[in-house]
C-alpha cells in the first residue's frame, strides 16, 4: 500500500504451451507467487489466434 492506496502489479508471460489447462496455469501462477513478496490476486489467460495468413 502506498499512502493507504493499494498497488496492483501485473506480470505477463508469453510462449505458454497452448495445451496447458487452466488448472495447470493456476498451479504454476501459485507456485511462482511464493517466490515473490506480493500476494497473488488473480490469473488471467488471453489466447490470441491468427485467422489470416
Backbone as ProteinMPNN parsed JSONL, in Angstrom:
{"seq_chain_A": "XXXXXXXXXXXXXXXXXXXXXXXXXXXXXXXXXXXXXXXXXXXXXXXXXXXXX", "coords_chain_A": {"N_chain_A": [[0.844, -1.177, 0.0], [0.454, 2.224, -0.705], [0.488, 5.12, 0.876], [-2.046, 4.45, 1.902], [-3.295, 3.575, -0.383], [-3.988, 0.887, -2.528], [-1.646, -0.997, -4.399], [-1.388, -2.424, -7.523], [0.346, -4.885, -9.211], [1.271, -6.119, -12.331], [2.112, -9.1, -14.007], [3.317, -10.481, -16.996], [3.373, -13.269, -19.143], [4.706, -14.916, -21.926], [4.569, -17.183, -24.764], [3.469, -19.517, -23.696], [2.618, -22.908, -23.33], [0.121, -23.948, -25.481], [-1.486, -26.079, -24.94], [-1.697, -26.214, -22.257], [-3.673, -26.566, -19.388], [-6.287, -24.684, -17.706], [-6.177, -25.183, -14.993], [-3.525, -26.07, -14.695], [-2.176, -23.704, -15.356], [-3.057, -22.045, -13.294], [-1.967, -23.394, -11.053], [0.744, -23.143, -11.614], [1.033, -20.347, -11.536], [0.442, -19.916, -8.83], [2.601, -21.252, -7.657], [4.737, -19.686, -8.596], [4.096, -17.312, -7.335], [4.797, -17.736, -4.709], [7.438, -17.161, -4.702], [7.682, -14.484, -4.695], [7.32, -11.183, -3.233], [4.803, -10.177, -3.186], [1.228, -10.679, -2.897], [-0.695, -13.07, -4.655], [-3.273, -12.051, -6.676], [-4.907, -12.761, -8.79], [-5.389, -14.656, -11.843], [-5.165, -14.377, -15.285], [-5.992, -15.542, -18.469], [-5.139, -15.03, -21.782], [-5.797, -15.857, -24.98], [-4.48, -15.682, -28.232], [-5.142, -15.763, -31.622], [-4.151, -16.171, -35.002], [-6.108, -15.488, -37.749], [-5.882, -15.148, -40.383], [-3.505, -15.724, -42.956]], "CA_chain_A": [[0.0, 0.0, 0.0], [1.158, 3.481, -0.788], [-0.367, 6.152, 1.467], [-3.4, 3.93, 2.029], [-3.81, 3.124, -1.678], [-3.497, -0.426, -2.944], [-0.873, -1.012, -5.636], [-1.539, -3.678, -8.257], [1.449, -5.134, -10.124], [0.901, -7.133, -13.309], [3.176, -9.867, -14.651], [2.88, -11.097, -18.245], [4.218, -14.347, -19.636], [4.369, -15.289, -23.306], [5.038, -18.5, -25.223], [2.946, -20.569, -22.826], [2.121, -24.062, -24.092], [-1.318, -23.78, -25.72], [-2.217, -27.237, -24.42], [-1.776, -26.111, -20.792], [-5.04, -26.374, -18.897], [-6.461, -23.573, -16.771], [-5.711, -25.668, -13.69], [-2.063, -26.053, -14.738], [-1.745, -22.304, -15.304], [-3.318, -21.563, -11.933], [-0.984, -24.012, -10.161], [2.038, -22.526, -11.913], [0.986, -18.987, -11.006], [0.52, -20.006, -7.37], [3.971, -21.624, -7.32], [5.573, -18.506, -8.836], [3.741, -16.289, -6.349], [5.52, -17.996, -3.455], [8.796, -16.64, -4.863], [7.595, -13.032, -4.741], [6.896, -10.546, -1.984], [3.417, -9.744, -3.317], [0.184, -11.695, -2.864], [-1.351, -13.326, -5.934], [-4.664, -11.594, -6.655], [-5.683, -13.419, -9.827], [-4.709, -15.142, -13.043], [-5.966, -14.179, -16.49], [-5.42, -16.166, -19.66], [-5.557, -14.432, -23.052], [-5.324, -16.608, -26.151], [-4.529, -14.901, -29.458], [-5.023, -16.639, -32.786], [-4.152, -15.561, -36.323], [-7.157, -16.091, -38.564], [-5.449, -14.994, -41.775], [-2.055, -15.982, -43.113]], "C_chain_A": [[0.89, 1.24, 0.0], [0.215, 4.577, -0.313], [-1.826, 5.707, 1.535], [-4.013, 3.44, 0.735], [-3.17, 1.79, -2.042], [-2.762, -0.301, -4.271], [-1.016, -2.385, -6.26], [-0.411, -3.787, -9.272], [1.042, -6.278, -11.036], [2.151, -7.798, -13.883], [2.591, -10.521, -15.899], [3.889, -12.159, -18.668], [3.759, -14.709, -21.036], [4.956, -16.662, -23.617], [4.655, -19.622, -24.259], [2.385, -21.681, -23.71], [0.602, -23.957, -24.236], [-2.136, -24.956, -25.211], [-2.321, -27.214, -22.894], [-3.214, -25.834, -20.379], [-5.084, -25.162, -17.962], [-5.956, -23.957, -15.387], [-4.185, -25.658, -13.623], [-1.526, -24.626, -14.657], [-1.935, -21.729, -13.91], [-2.272, -22.102, -10.965], [0.401, -23.405, -10.365], [2.1, -21.112, -11.351], [1.105, -18.987, -9.486], [1.932, -20.365, -6.92], [4.911, -20.438, -7.504], [5.319, -17.425, -7.785], [4.476, -16.499, -5.027], [6.946, -17.451, -3.499], [8.838, -15.116, -4.839], [7.137, -12.477, -3.4], [5.426, -10.168, -2.01], [2.458, -10.93, -3.296], [-0.433, -11.84, -4.246], [-2.823, -12.95, -5.82], [-5.515, -12.296, -7.702], [-4.816, -13.837, -10.993], [-5.662, -14.967, -14.217], [-5.248, -14.815, -17.667], [-6.013, -15.495, -20.889], [-4.954, -15.24, -24.187], [-5.503, -15.74, -27.393], [-4.29, -15.861, -30.623], [-4.979, -15.789, -34.044], [-5.212, -16.26, -37.145], [-6.862, -15.953, -40.055], [-3.957, -15.241, -41.838], [-1.335, -14.68, -43.314]], "O_chain_A": [[1.943, 1.272, 0.637], [-0.74, 4.927, -1.007], [-2.734, 6.492, 1.26], [-5.136, 2.937, 0.738], [-1.965, 1.597, -1.881], [-3.205, 0.42, -5.165], [-0.789, -3.399, -5.599], [-0.226, -2.894, -10.098], [0.525, -7.293, -10.57], [3.13, -7.124, -14.204], [1.484, -11.057, -15.855], [5.1, -11.966, -18.561], [2.56, -14.797, -21.3], [5.73, -17.22, -22.839], [5.427, -20.555, -24.038], [1.748, -21.408, -24.728], [-0.118, -23.886, -23.24], [-3.353, -24.844, -25.065], [-2.956, -28.087, -22.301], [-3.884, -24.975, -20.951], [-4.051, -24.684, -17.493], [-5.367, -23.131, -14.69], [-3.614, -25.278, -12.601], [-0.537, -24.369, -13.971], [-1.073, -21.009, -13.405], [-1.744, -21.352, -10.143], [1.138, -23.181, -9.404], [3.104, -20.722, -10.755], [1.8, -18.143, -8.92], [2.412, -19.842, -5.914], [5.785, -20.203, -6.669], [6.241, -16.708, -7.395], [4.745, -15.537, -4.308], [7.588, -17.296, -2.46], [9.911, -14.522, -4.95], [6.633, -13.207, -2.546], [4.851, -9.868, -0.963], [2.838, -12.049, -3.639], [-0.669, -10.845, -4.931], [-3.536, -13.472, -4.963], [-6.727, -12.417, -7.524], [-3.661, -13.426, -11.113], [-6.826, -15.362, -14.148], [-4.04, -14.645, -17.837], [-7.233, -15.399, -21.028], [-3.733, -15.297, -24.336], [-6.556, -15.132, -27.582], [-3.356, -16.662, -30.605], [-5.693, -14.791, -34.143], [-5.223, -17.488, -37.233], [-7.523, -16.577, -40.885], [-3.235, -14.99, -40.873], [-0.113, -14.667, -43.466]]}, "name": "protein", "num_of_chains": 1, "seq": "XXXXXXXXXXXXXXXXXXXXXXXXXXXXXXXXXXXXXXXXXXXXXXXXXXXXX"}
